[in-house]
mmCIF file of C-alpha atoms and ligand atoms in Angstrom:
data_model
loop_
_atom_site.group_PDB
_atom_site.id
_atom_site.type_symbol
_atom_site.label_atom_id
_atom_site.label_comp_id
_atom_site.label_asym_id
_atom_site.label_seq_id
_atom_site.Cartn_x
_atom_site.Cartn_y
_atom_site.Cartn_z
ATOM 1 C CA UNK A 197 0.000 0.000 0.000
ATOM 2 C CA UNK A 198 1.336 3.437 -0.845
ATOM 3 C CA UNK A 199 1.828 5.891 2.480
ATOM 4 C CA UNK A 200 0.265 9.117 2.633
ATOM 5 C CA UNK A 201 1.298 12.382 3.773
ATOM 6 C CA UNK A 202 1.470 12.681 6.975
ATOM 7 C CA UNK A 203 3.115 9.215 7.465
ATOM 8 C CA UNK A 204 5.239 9.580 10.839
ATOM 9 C CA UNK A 205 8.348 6.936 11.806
ATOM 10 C CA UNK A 206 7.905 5.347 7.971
ATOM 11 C CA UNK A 207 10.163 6.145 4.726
ATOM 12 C CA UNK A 208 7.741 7.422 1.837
ATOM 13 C CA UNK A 209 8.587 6.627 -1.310
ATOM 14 C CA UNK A 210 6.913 10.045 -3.249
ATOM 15 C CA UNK A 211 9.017 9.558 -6.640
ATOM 16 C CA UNK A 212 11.252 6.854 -7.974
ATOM 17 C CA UNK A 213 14.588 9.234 -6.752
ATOM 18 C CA UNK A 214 13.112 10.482 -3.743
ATOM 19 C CA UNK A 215 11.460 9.388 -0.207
ATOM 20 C CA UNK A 216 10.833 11.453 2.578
ATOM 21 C CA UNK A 217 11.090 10.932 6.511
ATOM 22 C CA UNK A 218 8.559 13.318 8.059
ATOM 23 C CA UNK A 219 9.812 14.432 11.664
ATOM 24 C CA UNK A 220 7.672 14.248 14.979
ATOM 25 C CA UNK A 221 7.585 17.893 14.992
ATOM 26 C CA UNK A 222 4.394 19.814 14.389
ATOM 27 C CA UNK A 223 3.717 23.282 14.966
ATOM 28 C CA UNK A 224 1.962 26.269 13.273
ATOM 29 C CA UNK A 225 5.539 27.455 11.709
ATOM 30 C CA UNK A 226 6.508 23.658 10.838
ATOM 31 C CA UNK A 227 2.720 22.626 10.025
ATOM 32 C CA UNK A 228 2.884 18.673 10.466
ATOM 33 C CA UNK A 229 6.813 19.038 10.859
ATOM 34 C CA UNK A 230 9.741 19.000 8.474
ATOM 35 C CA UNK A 231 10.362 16.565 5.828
ATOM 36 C CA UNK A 232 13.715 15.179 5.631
ATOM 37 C CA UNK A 233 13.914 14.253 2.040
ATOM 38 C CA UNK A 234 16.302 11.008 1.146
ATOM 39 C CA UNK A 235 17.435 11.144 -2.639
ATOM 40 C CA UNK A 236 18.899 7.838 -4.606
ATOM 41 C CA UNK A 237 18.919 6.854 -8.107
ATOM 42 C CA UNK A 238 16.671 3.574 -7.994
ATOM 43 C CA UNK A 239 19.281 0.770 -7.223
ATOM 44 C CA UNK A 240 21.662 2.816 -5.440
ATOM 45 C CA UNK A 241 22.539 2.245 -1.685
ATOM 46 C CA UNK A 242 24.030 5.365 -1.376
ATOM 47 C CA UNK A 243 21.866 8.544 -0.732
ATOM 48 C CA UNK A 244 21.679 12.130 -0.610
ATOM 49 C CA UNK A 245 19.495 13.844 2.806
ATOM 50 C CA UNK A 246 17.788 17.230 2.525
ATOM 51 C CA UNK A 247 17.471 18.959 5.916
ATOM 52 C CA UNK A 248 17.798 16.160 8.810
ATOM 53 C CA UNK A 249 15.584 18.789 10.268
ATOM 54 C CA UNK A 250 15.719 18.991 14.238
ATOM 55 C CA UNK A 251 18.072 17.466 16.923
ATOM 56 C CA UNK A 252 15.674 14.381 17.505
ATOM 57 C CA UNK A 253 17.433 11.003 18.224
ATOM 58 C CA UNK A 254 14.875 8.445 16.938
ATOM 59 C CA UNK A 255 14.461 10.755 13.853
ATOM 60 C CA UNK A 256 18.182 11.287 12.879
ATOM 61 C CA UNK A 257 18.455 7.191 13.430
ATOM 62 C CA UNK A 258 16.024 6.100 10.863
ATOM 63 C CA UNK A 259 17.438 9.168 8.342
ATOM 64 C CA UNK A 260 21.177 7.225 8.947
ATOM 65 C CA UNK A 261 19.367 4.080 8.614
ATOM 66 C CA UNK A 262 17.874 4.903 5.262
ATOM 67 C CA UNK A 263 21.002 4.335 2.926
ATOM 68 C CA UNK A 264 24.830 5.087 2.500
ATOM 69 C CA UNK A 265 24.605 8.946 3.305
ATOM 70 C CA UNK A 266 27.201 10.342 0.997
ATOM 71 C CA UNK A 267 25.644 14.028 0.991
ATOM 72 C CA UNK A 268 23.977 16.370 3.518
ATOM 73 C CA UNK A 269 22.377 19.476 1.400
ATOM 74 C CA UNK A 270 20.610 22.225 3.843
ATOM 75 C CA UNK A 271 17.511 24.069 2.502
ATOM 76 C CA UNK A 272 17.680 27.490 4.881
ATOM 77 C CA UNK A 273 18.975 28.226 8.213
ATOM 78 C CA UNK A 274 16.047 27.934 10.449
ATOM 79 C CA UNK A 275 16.551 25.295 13.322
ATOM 80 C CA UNK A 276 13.288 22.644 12.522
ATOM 81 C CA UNK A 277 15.838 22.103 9.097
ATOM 82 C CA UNK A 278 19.359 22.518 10.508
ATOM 83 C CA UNK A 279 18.989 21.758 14.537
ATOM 84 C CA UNK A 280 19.998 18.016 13.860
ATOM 85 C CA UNK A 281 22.659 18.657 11.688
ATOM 86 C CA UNK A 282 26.263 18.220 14.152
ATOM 87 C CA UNK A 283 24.716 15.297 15.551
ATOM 88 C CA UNK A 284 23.786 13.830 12.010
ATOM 89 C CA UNK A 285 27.335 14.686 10.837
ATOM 90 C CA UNK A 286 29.033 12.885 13.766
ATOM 91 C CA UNK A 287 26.818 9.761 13.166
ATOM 92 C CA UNK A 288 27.119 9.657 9.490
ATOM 93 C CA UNK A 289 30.508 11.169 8.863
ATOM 94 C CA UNK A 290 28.796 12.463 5.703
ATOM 95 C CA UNK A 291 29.722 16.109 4.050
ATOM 96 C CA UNK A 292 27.095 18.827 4.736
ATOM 97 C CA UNK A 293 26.764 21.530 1.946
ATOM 98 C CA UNK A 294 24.719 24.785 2.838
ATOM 99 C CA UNK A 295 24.556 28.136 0.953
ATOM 100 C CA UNK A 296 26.021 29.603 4.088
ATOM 101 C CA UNK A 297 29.270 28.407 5.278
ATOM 102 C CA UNK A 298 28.189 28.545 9.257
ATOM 103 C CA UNK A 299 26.640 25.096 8.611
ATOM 104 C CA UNK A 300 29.034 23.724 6.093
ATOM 105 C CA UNK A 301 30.740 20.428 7.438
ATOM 106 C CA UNK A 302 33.746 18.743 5.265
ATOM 107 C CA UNK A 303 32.745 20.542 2.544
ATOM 108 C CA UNK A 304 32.087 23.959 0.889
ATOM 109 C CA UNK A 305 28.997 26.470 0.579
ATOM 110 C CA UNK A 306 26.729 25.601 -2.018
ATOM 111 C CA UNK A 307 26.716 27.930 -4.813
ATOM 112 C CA UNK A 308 23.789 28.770 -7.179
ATOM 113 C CA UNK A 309 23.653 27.063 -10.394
ATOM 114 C CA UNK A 310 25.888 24.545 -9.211
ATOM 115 C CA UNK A 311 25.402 20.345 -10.616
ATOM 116 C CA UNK A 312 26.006 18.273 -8.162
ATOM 117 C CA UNK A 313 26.292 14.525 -9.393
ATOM 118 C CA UNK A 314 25.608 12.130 -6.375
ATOM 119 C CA UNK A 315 23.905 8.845 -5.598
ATOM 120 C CA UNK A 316 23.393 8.586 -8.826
ATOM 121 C CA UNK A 317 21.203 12.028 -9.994
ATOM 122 C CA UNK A 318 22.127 14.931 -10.939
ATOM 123 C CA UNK A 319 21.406 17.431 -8.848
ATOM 124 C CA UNK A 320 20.871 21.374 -9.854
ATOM 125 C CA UNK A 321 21.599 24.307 -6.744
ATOM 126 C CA UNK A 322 18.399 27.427 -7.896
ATOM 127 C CA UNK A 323 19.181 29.993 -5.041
ATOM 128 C CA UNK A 324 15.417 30.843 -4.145
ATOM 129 C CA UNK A 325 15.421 33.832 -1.758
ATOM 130 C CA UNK A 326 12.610 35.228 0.084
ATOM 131 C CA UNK A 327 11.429 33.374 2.675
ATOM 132 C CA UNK A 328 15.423 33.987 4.282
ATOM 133 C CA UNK A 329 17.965 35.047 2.358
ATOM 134 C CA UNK A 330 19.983 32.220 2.358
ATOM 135 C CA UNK A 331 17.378 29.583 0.752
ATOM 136 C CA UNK A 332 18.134 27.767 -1.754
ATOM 137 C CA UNK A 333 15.873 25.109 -4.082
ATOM 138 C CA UNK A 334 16.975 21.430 -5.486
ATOM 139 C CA UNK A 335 16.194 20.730 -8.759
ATOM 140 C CA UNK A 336 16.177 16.805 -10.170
ATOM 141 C CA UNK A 337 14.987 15.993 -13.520
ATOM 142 C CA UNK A 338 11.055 15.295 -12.127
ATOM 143 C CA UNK A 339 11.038 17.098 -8.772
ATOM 144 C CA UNK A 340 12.417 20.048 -7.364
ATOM 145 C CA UNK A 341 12.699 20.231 -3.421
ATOM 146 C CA UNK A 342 11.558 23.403 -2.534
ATOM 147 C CA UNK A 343 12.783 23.582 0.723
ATOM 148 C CA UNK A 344 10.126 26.937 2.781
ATOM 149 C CA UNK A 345 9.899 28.801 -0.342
ATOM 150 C CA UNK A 346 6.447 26.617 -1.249
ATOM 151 C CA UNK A 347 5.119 24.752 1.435
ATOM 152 C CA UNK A 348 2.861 21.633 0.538
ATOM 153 C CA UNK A 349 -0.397 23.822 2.013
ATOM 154 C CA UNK A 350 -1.144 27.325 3.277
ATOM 155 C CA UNK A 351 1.646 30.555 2.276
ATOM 156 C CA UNK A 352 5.240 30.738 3.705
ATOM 157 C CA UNK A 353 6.197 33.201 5.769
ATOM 158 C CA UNK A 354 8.927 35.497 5.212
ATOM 159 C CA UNK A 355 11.698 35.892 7.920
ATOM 160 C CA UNK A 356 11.892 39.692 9.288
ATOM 161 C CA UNK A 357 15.439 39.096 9.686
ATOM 162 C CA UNK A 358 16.237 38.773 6.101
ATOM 163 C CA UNK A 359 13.531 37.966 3.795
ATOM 164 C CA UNK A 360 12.079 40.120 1.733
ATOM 165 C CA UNK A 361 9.153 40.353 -0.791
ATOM 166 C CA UNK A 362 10.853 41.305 -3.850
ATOM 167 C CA UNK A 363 13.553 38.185 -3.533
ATOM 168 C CA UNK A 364 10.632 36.271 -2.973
ATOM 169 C CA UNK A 365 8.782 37.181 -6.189
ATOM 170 C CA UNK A 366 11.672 36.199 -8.021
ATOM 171 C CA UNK A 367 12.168 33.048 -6.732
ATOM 172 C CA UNK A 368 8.615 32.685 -7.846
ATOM 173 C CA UNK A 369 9.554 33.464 -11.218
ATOM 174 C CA UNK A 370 12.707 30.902 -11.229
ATOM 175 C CA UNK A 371 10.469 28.065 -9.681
ATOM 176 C CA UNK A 372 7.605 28.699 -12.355
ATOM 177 C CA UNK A 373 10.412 29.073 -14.987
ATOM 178 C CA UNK A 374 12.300 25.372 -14.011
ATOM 179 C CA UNK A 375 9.035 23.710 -12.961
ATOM 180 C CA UNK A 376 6.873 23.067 -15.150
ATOM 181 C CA UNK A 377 5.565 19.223 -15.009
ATOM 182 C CA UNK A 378 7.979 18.682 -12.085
ATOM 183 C CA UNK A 379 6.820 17.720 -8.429
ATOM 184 C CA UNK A 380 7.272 20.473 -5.904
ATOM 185 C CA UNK A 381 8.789 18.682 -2.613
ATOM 186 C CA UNK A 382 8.282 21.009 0.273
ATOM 187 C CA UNK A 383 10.037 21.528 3.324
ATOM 188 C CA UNK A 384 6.663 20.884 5.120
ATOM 189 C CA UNK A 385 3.175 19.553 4.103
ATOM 190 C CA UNK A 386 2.779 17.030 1.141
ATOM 191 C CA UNK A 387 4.230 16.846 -2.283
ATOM 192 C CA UNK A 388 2.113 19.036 -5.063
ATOM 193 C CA UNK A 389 1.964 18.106 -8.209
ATOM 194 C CA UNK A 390 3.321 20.886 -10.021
ATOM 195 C CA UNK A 391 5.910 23.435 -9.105
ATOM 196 C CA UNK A 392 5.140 26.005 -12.304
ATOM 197 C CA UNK A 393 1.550 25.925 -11.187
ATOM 198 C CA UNK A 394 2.082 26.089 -7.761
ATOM 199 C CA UNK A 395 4.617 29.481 -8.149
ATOM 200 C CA UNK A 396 1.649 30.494 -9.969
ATOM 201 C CA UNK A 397 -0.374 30.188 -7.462
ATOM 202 C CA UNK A 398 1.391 31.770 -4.533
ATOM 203 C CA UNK A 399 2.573 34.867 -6.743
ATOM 204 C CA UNK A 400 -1.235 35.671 -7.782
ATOM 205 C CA UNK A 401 -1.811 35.167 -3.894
ATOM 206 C CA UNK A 402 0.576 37.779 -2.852
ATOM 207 C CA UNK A 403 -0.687 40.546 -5.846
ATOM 208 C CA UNK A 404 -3.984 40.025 -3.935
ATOM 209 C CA UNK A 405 -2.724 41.341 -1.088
ATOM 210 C CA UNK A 406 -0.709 43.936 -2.269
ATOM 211 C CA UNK A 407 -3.790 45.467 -3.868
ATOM 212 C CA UNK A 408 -5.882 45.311 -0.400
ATOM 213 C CA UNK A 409 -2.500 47.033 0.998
ATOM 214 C CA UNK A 410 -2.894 49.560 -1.518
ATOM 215 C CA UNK A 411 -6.118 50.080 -0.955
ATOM 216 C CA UNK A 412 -5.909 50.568 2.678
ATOM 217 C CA UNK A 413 -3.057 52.950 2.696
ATOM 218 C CA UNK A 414 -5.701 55.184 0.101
ATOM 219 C CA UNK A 415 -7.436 55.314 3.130
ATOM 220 C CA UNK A 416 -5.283 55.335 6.092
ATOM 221 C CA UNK A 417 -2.649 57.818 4.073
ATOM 222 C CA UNK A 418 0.788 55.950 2.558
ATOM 223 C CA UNK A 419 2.825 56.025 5.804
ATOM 224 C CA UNK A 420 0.095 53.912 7.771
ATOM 225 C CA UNK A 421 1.827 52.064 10.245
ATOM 226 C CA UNK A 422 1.912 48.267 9.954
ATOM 227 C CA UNK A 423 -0.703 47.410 12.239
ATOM 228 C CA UNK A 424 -3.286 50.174 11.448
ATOM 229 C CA UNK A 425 -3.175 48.746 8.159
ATOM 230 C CA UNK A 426 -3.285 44.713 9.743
ATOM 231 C CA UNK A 427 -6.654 46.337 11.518
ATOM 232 C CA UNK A 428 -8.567 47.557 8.189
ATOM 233 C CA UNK A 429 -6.516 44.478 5.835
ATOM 234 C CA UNK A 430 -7.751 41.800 8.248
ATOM 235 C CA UNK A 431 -10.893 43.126 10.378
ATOM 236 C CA UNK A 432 -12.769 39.929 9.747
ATOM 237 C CA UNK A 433 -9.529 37.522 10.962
ATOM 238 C CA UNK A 434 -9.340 35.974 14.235
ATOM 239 C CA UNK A 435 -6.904 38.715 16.485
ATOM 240 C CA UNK A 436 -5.151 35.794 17.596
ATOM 241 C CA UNK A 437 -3.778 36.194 13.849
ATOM 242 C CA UNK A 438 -2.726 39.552 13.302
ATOM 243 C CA UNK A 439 0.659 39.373 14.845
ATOM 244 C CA UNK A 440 1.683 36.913 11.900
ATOM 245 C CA UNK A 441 0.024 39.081 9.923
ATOM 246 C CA UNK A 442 1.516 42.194 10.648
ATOM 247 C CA UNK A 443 4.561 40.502 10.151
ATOM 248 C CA UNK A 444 3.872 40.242 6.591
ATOM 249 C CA UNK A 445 2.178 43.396 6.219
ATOM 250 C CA UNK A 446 5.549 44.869 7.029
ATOM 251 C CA UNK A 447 7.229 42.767 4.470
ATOM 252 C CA UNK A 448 4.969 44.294 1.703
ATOM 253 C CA UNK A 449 5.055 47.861 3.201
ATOM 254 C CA UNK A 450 8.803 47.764 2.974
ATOM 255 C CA UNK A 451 8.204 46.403 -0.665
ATOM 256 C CA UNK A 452 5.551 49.102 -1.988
ATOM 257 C CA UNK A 453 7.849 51.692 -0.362
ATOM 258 C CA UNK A 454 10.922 50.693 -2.004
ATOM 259 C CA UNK A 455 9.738 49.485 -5.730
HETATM 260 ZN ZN1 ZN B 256 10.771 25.022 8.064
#
């Protein structure tokens, strides 16, 4: 019987290069947790892992257990995708490649554009900014692992720290541009079925927004602050909500103010 998504403890086989471990982690950020995605050609003992996501014994285990791990590739910084890395690198011994160098192990930084031939697959390095600066995309000749920058359900967030709106509509544009009949493979949530349609998707989702943004600061005047504008925007939203959302009301503030 095939798995579904959410299929805790149990390898899921989602295309014939690529399975996914889903960590016991839920939360709103991580919705059912974070996939650790375990690349192969079909055959091949030795195997590529995508995020061992966080510092949970049982969960790094079964990753280890999974194949030969001859490659560690990192997504983004945040901790529910890089918290188990030291420990995974001790256990496995295995190189860890990251687009920033504070979590590169044996190796070096990943670099956009990059081919990196392992397990078997060939495997392309699309830096996808937005969601953090540093996030980067996998591309495989069916698939591409999106890592946060599309999520399997809902919209991603983008970091304060670092993301921003206009990196993030381009990476929209790159992932609609390289995906078109591939599988997007998110960081959370289950696999969609395509990654062009999905970009699509997110990037009308965002316009929508901006244009109830604009509209509200036609009322409230242009240099409304962030959560005057979270007040008219989203008067109908639970207020539980609205701190989220004013986090990216700012993004798009900063955006209309600087484009
Ligand atoms: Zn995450």
């Amino acid at each position: 019987m095939t798995l579904a998504h959410p299929a805790y403890g149990q390898l899921r086989q989602v295309t014939p290069t690529a399975a996914v471990l889903l960590a016991d982690n839920p939360g709103k950020m991580t919705l059912d947790g974070t996939n650790t995605w375990i690349l192969r050609a079909p055959g091949s003992d030795e195997v590529v892992v995508v995020d061992p996501g966080p510092k949970d014994k049982k969960h790094l285990d079964a990753v280890a257990a999974s194949g030969t791990v001859v490659l560690v590739l990192v997504t983004h910084r945040h901790g529910d995708h890089t918290d188990g890395l030291k420990r995974f690198h001790k256990k496995t011994g295995a190189p860890i490649r990251a687009f920033s160098d504070e979590f590169v192990h044996g190796s070096t930084a990943l670099v956009d554009g990059e081919v990196i031939d392992a397990a078997g697959l060939k495997i392309t390095v699309l830096a996808t900014p937005g969601h953090t600066a540093d996030s980067l995309s996998f591309e495989l000749d069916d698939a591409i692992l999106t890592g946060d920058t599309i999520l399997g359900r809902g919209t991603t967030v983008l970091d304060p720290k670092d993301g921003t709106l206009a990196d993030y509509l381009a990476s929209l544009d790159r992932l609609e541009a390289a995906g078109a009949g591939k599988i997007a493979l998110p960081g959370h949530g289950a696999e969609v079925a395509d990654t062009a349609e999905v970009a699509r998707m997110y990037r009308k989702h965002r316009f929508e927004r901006l244009e109830q943004i604009k509209a509200a600061l036609w009322v409230l005047g242009q240099d409304a602050k962030p959560m005057k504008v979270v007040k008219h925007v989203y008067a109908d939203v639970d207020k539980k909500l609205w701190p989220a959302a004013r986090m990216s009301v700012k993004a798009q503030l900063t955006y209309l103010r600087e484009s």
